[in-house]
Every structure is written in C-alpha cells, then in structure tokens.
Amino acid sequence: MRSAADDIDIGKFFAWAARPRETPARSEELHRIVRRYLDEPDFASAVDHVFSGAGLDLRVDGRDGIVVTARHHSLLRLTAGDIIKRAQPSHRSVIGAVLLAVARTAYPEPGMVDDPDRVAVFTTQSVVDMLDRTAQRLADESGSDSDVDDDLVEGWRRWLDLPQARPNARRRSAGDRPGAVNRICKLLVESGYLNARGDTDGGTWTARPAFRHAVAALAEDSDLYALVNDLPEPIGLDPADPA
C-alpha cells in the first residue's frame, strides 16, 4: 500500500524531472529517489502510473537521472512548433531548419539515436556547413521543370538570406548564420538538451540524454522522424559530401 512518504517522493520526482540538467552525481536527493525507482518495483510502478496519467514517458538511469518525454496528446508537451510560433514569420523556417540540422548533425546515422553510450559532439560550423550545402543545392535544383517543392525552396532561401560570418571578426554577430545556430543551441542548453563545451568552430556542443530521447520520441511516427533519420533522401544531401 502506498504511503505518505511515497506520495512525497513521487512529487519530488516531478520536481526533479523539471530540472533536466541535474544528475544523480550532483545531488544526494536526486540520487536517493532515482535509487528508489531502480530498486523498488512497487514505487517505480506508482511513479510510472502518475507520469503516464500526465502523458509523460519516463526513462530513469543511475547516471543520467530522470529523462522525461511528452506524448503527442500531453498538455505538458512543448514542441518545436511552439518555439517557432514565438518567432517572426520570416524567422520560422530558419528556426525549423536549424533545429533539424542540429539533430541531424548530432546523430548523422539512424542507429546513433538508439545508442545510449554515444556522446554526440558537434560544432556550430558543422551545422552551418550542412545548412549551407542543403539550401544551396535546393536553390540550384529549383526551376520551372523541377519537382522540388517551391515552398520548401523558399523556406531554405531564408537561410541563404542570412549573412555569412565575417572572417577574422573580433566580435560574434547574433544576426549571421553562426549566430542563428548559436541562438538555437543556447535555447537547447537552457532547456537541458545540450551542453556548451567550448568555442571551437564557433561553438562546440554535446547532446544530453534528453536530446537523444527527444529526437527519437517526439518525432516518432511522423514526417519529421523520416527527415531526421533519412535526411539525405528527402533533401538530396549526401552526408559523405565534402564540406
């Protein structure tokens, strides 16, 4: 029978789940409730039922802590579309393209999304290079006799409209292509999906477990899932192409 102490710890589970940057190694209290979940099946079942009622899926790990993803019907789900709606119309396609390119750069092969031991490391410049190649190729392939969707081409042209980074600039610009990528990456850092690792190539980032699960779970059974996992086919980009 569930006790008052169990209910309190379930509440703490919700509180810690809302702090995705925290890990058991950094907090004794988080370590304690994670161990309860892993060692006590009855407690874990009670936690799962409560989270399931909120439309949330749990992944609990002794190293990574609590990783939560929201199902498509959950009132707590925040999607890329929610982020894009806050932006100006002219910026929305750029935000969507950057989010997709970050996911594709972090996980260039489909199997990597399912590998919990892989540390996904990428740079701002690698994301910029992918976006440059993709947008330019679509622009080159578009035309009156092309079967490339005009709306798709126009969306990617928004990326090409952004200025390139100035060589040897002393200050970084928030309005150029690397600046656009860095803004999205910093948002993902604040949300607990990425870690900022350094300044190499405009910025170096590592994907946290929450990002890997988000790429797999939030895009599951959708067109976005196909784009993330099979990006070369839909947009004509060969990951083996030279930068």
CSV table of N, CA, C and O in Angstrom, one decimal, residues 164-226:
chain,number,residue,atom,x,y,z
A,164,GLN,N,26.8,35.6,-44.1
A,164,GLN,CA,27.8,34.7,-43.6
A,164,GLN,C,28.6,35.4,-42.5
A,164,GLN,O,28.7,36.6,-42.4
A,165,ALA,N,29.3,34.6,-41.7
A,165,ALA,CA,30.2,35.2,-40.7
A,165,ALA,C,31.3,35.9,-41.3
A,165,ALA,O,31.9,35.5,-42.4
A,166,ARG,N,31.7,37.1,-40.8
A,166,ARG,CA,32.8,37.9,-41.3
A,166,ARG,C,34.1,37.2,-40.9
A,166,ARG,O,34.3,36.9,-39.7
A,167,PRO,N,35.0,37.0,-41.8
A,167,PRO,CA,36.3,36.4,-41.5
A,167,PRO,C,37.1,37.3,-40.5
A,167,PRO,O,37.1,38.5,-40.6
A,168,ASN,N,37.6,36.7,-39.5
A,168,ASN,CA,38.5,37.3,-38.5
A,168,ASN,C,37.8,38.4,-37.7
A,168,ASN,O,38.4,39.4,-37.2
A,169,ALA,N,36.5,38.3,-37.6
A,169,ALA,CA,35.7,39.3,-36.9
A,169,ALA,C,36.1,39.2,-35.4
A,169,ALA,O,36.1,38.1,-34.9
A,170,ARG,N,36.2,40.3,-34.7
A,170,ARG,CA,36.6,40.3,-33.3
A,170,ARG,C,35.4,39.9,-32.5
A,170,ARG,O,35.5,39.4,-31.4
A,171,ARG,N,34.2,40.3,-32.9
A,171,ARG,CA,33.0,40.1,-32.2
A,171,ARG,C,32.1,39.2,-33.0
A,171,ARG,O,32.0,39.3,-34.2
A,172,ARG,N,31.4,38.3,-32.3
A,172,ARG,CA,30.4,37.5,-33.0
A,172,ARG,C,29.2,38.3,-33.2
A,172,ARG,O,28.8,39.1,-32.4
A,173,SER,N,28.5,38.0,-34.3
A,173,SER,CA,27.2,38.6,-34.6
A,173,SER,C,26.1,37.6,-34.3
A,173,SER,O,26.2,36.5,-34.7
A,174,ALA,N,25.0,38.1,-33.7
A,174,ALA,CA,23.9,37.3,-33.5
A,174,ALA,C,23.0,37.2,-34.7
A,174,ALA,O,22.1,36.4,-34.8
A,175,GLY,N,23.3,38.1,-35.7
A,175,GLY,CA,22.4,38.1,-36.9
A,175,GLY,C,22.9,37.3,-38.1
A,175,GLY,O,22.2,37.3,-39.1
A,176,ASP,N,24.1,36.7,-38.0
A,176,ASP,CA,24.6,36.0,-39.2
A,176,ASP,C,24.3,34.5,-39.0
A,176,ASP,O,23.6,34.1,-38.0
A,177,ARG,N,24.8,33.6,-39.9
A,177,ARG,CA,24.4,32.2,-39.9
A,177,ARG,C,24.9,31.5,-38.6
A,177,ARG,O,24.1,30.8,-37.9
A,178,PRO,N,26.2,31.7,-38.2
A,178,PRO,CA,26.6,31.0,-37.0
A,178,PRO,C,25.8,31.6,-35.8
A,178,PRO,O,25.5,30.8,-34.8
A,179,GLY,N,25.5,32.9,-35.8
A,179,GLY,CA,24.7,33.4,-34.7
A,179,GLY,C,23.3,32.8,-34.6
A,179,GLY,O,22.8,32.6,-33.5
A,180,ALA,N,22.7,32.5,-35.7
A,180,ALA,CA,21.4,31.9,-35.7
A,180,ALA,C,21.5,30.5,-35.1
A,180,ALA,O,20.6,30.1,-34.3
A,181,VAL,N,22.5,29.7,-35.4
A,181,VAL,CA,22.7,28.4,-34.9
A,181,VAL,C,23.0,28.5,-33.4
A,181,VAL,O,22.4,27.7,-32.6
A,182,ASN,N,23.8,29.4,-33.0
A,182,ASN,CA,24.1,29.5,-31.6
A,182,ASN,C,22.9,29.9,-30.7
A,182,ASN,O,22.8,29.5,-29.6
A,183,ARG,N,22.1,30.7,-31.3
A,183,ARG,CA,20.9,31.1,-30.5
A,183,ARG,C,20.0,29.9,-30.2
A,183,ARG,O,19.5,29.7,-29.1
A,184,ILE,N,19.8,29.0,-31.2
A,184,ILE,CA,19.0,27.8,-31.0
A,184,ILE,C,19.7,26.9,-30.1
A,184,ILE,O,19.1,26.3,-29.2
A,185,CYS,N,21.1,26.7,-30.2
A,185,CYS,CA,21.8,25.8,-29.3
A,185,CYS,C,21.8,26.3,-27.9
A,185,CYS,O,21.6,25.5,-27.0
A,186,LYS,N,21.8,27.6,-27.7
A,186,LYS,CA,21.8,28.1,-26.3
A,186,LYS,C,20.4,27.9,-25.7
A,186,LYS,O,20.2,27.6,-24.5
A,187,LEU,N,19.3,28.0,-26.6
A,187,LEU,CA,18.0,27.7,-26.1
A,187,LEU,C,17.9,26.2,-25.7
A,187,LEU,O,17.3,25.9,-24.6
A,188,LEU,N,18.5,25.3,-26.4
A,188,LEU,CA,18.5,23.9,-26.1
A,188,LEU,C,19.4,23.7,-24.8
A,188,LEU,O,19.1,22.7,-24.1
A,189,VAL,N,20.4,24.4,-24.6
A,189,VAL,CA,21.2,24.3,-23.4
A,189,VAL,C,20.3,24.7,-22.2
A,189,VAL,O,20.3,24.0,-21.2
A,190,GLU,N,19.6,25.8,-22.3
A,190,GLU,CA,18.8,26.3,-21.2
A,190,GLU,C,17.7,25.3,-20.9
A,190,GLU,O,17.2,25.2,-19.7
A,191,SER,N,17.2,24.6,-21.9
A,191,SER,CA,16.2,23.6,-21.7
A,191,SER,C,16.7,22.2,-21.3
A,191,SER,O,15.9,21.3,-21.1
A,192,GLY,N,18.0,22.1,-21.1
A,192,GLY,CA,18.5,20.8,-20.7
A,192,GLY,C,18.8,19.8,-21.7
A,192,GLY,O,19.0,18.6,-21.4
A,193,TYR,N,18.8,20.2,-23.0
A,193,TYR,CA,19.0,19.3,-24.1
A,193,TYR,C,20.5,19.2,-24.6
A,193,TYR,O,20.9,18.2,-25.1
A,194,LEU,N,21.2,20.3,-24.4
A,194,LEU,CA,22.6,20.3,-24.9
A,194,LEU,C,23.5,20.8,-23.7
A,194,LEU,O,23.0,21.5,-22.8
A,195,ASN,N,24.8,20.6,-23.9
A,195,ASN,CA,25.8,21.2,-23.0
A,195,ASN,C,26.7,22.1,-23.9
A,195,ASN,O,27.0,21.6,-25.0
A,196,ALA,N,27.1,23.2,-23.5
A,196,ALA,CA,28.1,24.0,-24.2
A,196,ALA,C,29.4,23.6,-23.7
A,196,ALA,O,29.7,23.5,-22.5
A,197,ARG,N,30.3,23.3,-24.7
A,197,ARG,CA,31.6,22.6,-24.4
A,197,ARG,C,32.8,23.5,-24.6
A,197,ARG,O,33.8,23.3,-24.0
A,198,GLY,N,32.7,24.4,-25.6
A,198,GLY,CA,33.8,25.3,-25.9
A,198,GLY,C,33.5,26.2,-27.0
A,198,GLY,O,32.3,26.3,-27.5
A,199,ASP,N,34.5,26.9,-27.5
A,199,ASP,CA,34.3,27.9,-28.6
A,199,ASP,C,34.9,27.5,-30.0
A,199,ASP,O,34.9,28.3,-30.9
A,200,THR,N,35.4,26.2,-30.1
A,200,THR,CA,35.9,25.8,-31.3
A,200,THR,C,34.9,25.8,-32.4
A,200,THR,O,33.8,25.4,-32.3
A,201,ASP,N,35.3,26.3,-33.6
A,201,ASP,CA,34.5,26.4,-34.8
A,201,ASP,C,33.2,27.1,-34.5
A,201,ASP,O,32.1,26.6,-34.9
A,202,GLY,N,33.2,28.2,-33.8
A,202,GLY,CA,32.0,29.0,-33.5
A,202,GLY,C,31.3,28.5,-32.3
A,202,GLY,O,30.4,29.2,-31.8
A,203,GLY,N,31.6,27.4,-31.7
A,203,GLY,CA,30.9,26.8,-30.6
A,203,GLY,C,30.9,25.3,-30.7
A,203,GLY,O,30.6,24.8,-31.8
A,204,THR,N,31.2,24.7,-29.6
A,204,THR,CA,31.1,23.2,-29.5
A,204,THR,C,30.1,22.8,-28.5
A,204,THR,O,30.0,23.3,-27.4
A,205,TRP,N,29.3,21.8,-28.9
A,205,TRP,CA,28.1,21.4,-28.1
A,205,TRP,C,28.1,19.9,-28.0
A,205,TRP,O,28.5,19.1,-28.9
A,206,THR,N,27.6,19.4,-26.9
A,206,THR,CA,27.4,18.0,-26.7
A,206,THR,C,25.9,17.7,-26.4
A,206,THR,O,25.3,18.5,-25.6
A,207,ALA,N,25.3,16.7,-26.9
A,207,ALA,CA,23.9,16.4,-26.7
A,207,ALA,C,23.8,15.6,-25.4
A,207,ALA,O,24.5,14.7,-25.1
A,208,ARG,N,22.8,16.0,-24.6
A,208,ARG,CA,22.5,15.4,-23.4
A,208,ARG,C,21.5,14.2,-23.6
A,208,ARG,O,20.8,14.2,-24.7
A,209,PRO,N,21.3,13.3,-22.7
A,209,PRO,CA,20.4,12.2,-23.0
A,209,PRO,C,19.0,12.7,-23.3
A,209,PRO,O,18.3,12.0,-24.1
A,210,ALA,N,18.5,13.8,-22.7
A,210,ALA,CA,17.2,14.3,-23.0
A,210,ALA,C,17.0,14.6,-24.5
A,210,ALA,O,16.0,14.4,-25.1
A,211,PHE,N,18.1,15.1,-25.2
A,211,PHE,CA,18.0,15.5,-26.6
A,211,PHE,C,17.9,14.2,-27.4
A,211,PHE,O,17.1,14.2,-28.4
A,212,ARG,N,18.7,13.2,-27.1
A,212,ARG,CA,18.6,11.9,-27.8
A,212,ARG,C,17.2,11.3,-27.7
A,212,ARG,O,16.6,10.9,-28.7
A,213,HIS,N,16.6,11.3,-26.5
A,213,HIS,CA,15.3,10.8,-26.4
A,213,HIS,C,14.3,11.7,-27.1
A,213,HIS,O,13.3,11.2,-27.6
A,214,ALA,N,14.5,13.0,-27.1
A,214,ALA,CA,13.5,13.9,-27.7
A,214,ALA,C,13.5,13.7,-29.2
A,214,ALA,O,12.5,13.6,-29.9
A,215,VAL,N,14.7,13.5,-29.8
A,215,VAL,CA,14.8,13.3,-31.2
A,215,VAL,C,14.1,12.0,-31.6
A,215,VAL,O,13.3,11.9,-32.6
A,216,ALA,N,14.2,11.0,-30.8
A,216,ALA,CA,13.6,9.7,-31.1
A,216,ALA,C,12.1,9.7,-30.8
A,216,ALA,O,11.3,9.2,-31.6
A,217,ALA,N,11.7,10.2,-29.6
A,217,ALA,CA,10.4,10.1,-29.1
A,217,ALA,C,9.4,11.1,-29.7
A,217,ALA,O,8.3,10.8,-30.2
A,218,LEU,N,9.8,12.4,-29.8
A,218,LEU,CA,8.9,13.4,-30.2
A,218,LEU,C,8.7,13.4,-31.7
A,218,LEU,O,7.7,13.9,-32.2
A,219,ALA,N,9.6,12.8,-32.4
A,219,ALA,CA,9.5,12.7,-33.9
A,219,ALA,C,9.0,11.4,-34.4
A,219,ALA,O,8.9,11.1,-35.5
A,220,GLU,N,8.7,10.5,-33.4
A,220,GLU,CA,8.3,9.1,-33.8
A,220,GLU,C,7.0,9.1,-34.6
A,220,GLU,O,6.1,9.9,-34.3
A,221,ASP,N,7.0,8.3,-35.6
A,221,ASP,CA,5.8,8.1,-36.4
A,221,ASP,C,5.3,9.4,-37.1
A,221,ASP,O,4.1,9.7,-37.2
A,222,SER,N,6.3,10.2,-37.5
A,222,SER,CA,5.9,11.5,-38.1
A,222,SER,C,6.8,11.7,-39.3
A,222,SER,O,7.8,11.0,-39.5
A,223,ASP,N,6.5,12.7,-40.1
A,223,ASP,CA,7.4,13.1,-41.2
A,223,ASP,C,8.7,13.6,-40.7
A,223,ASP,O,9.7,13.4,-41.4
A,224,LEU,N,8.7,14.2,-39.6
A,224,LEU,CA,10.0,14.7,-39.0
A,224,LEU,C,10.9,13.6,-38.7
A,224,LEU,O,12.1,13.7,-38.9
A,225,TYR,N,10.4,12.5,-38.2
A,225,TYR,CA,11.2,11.3,-37.9
A,225,TYR,C,11.9,10.8,-39.2
A,225,TYR,O,13.1,10.5,-39.1
A,226,ALA,N,11.2,10.8,-40.3
A,226,ALA,CA,11.8,10.4,-41.5
A,226,ALA,C,12.9,11.4,-42.0
A,226,ALA,O,14.0,11.0,-42.4
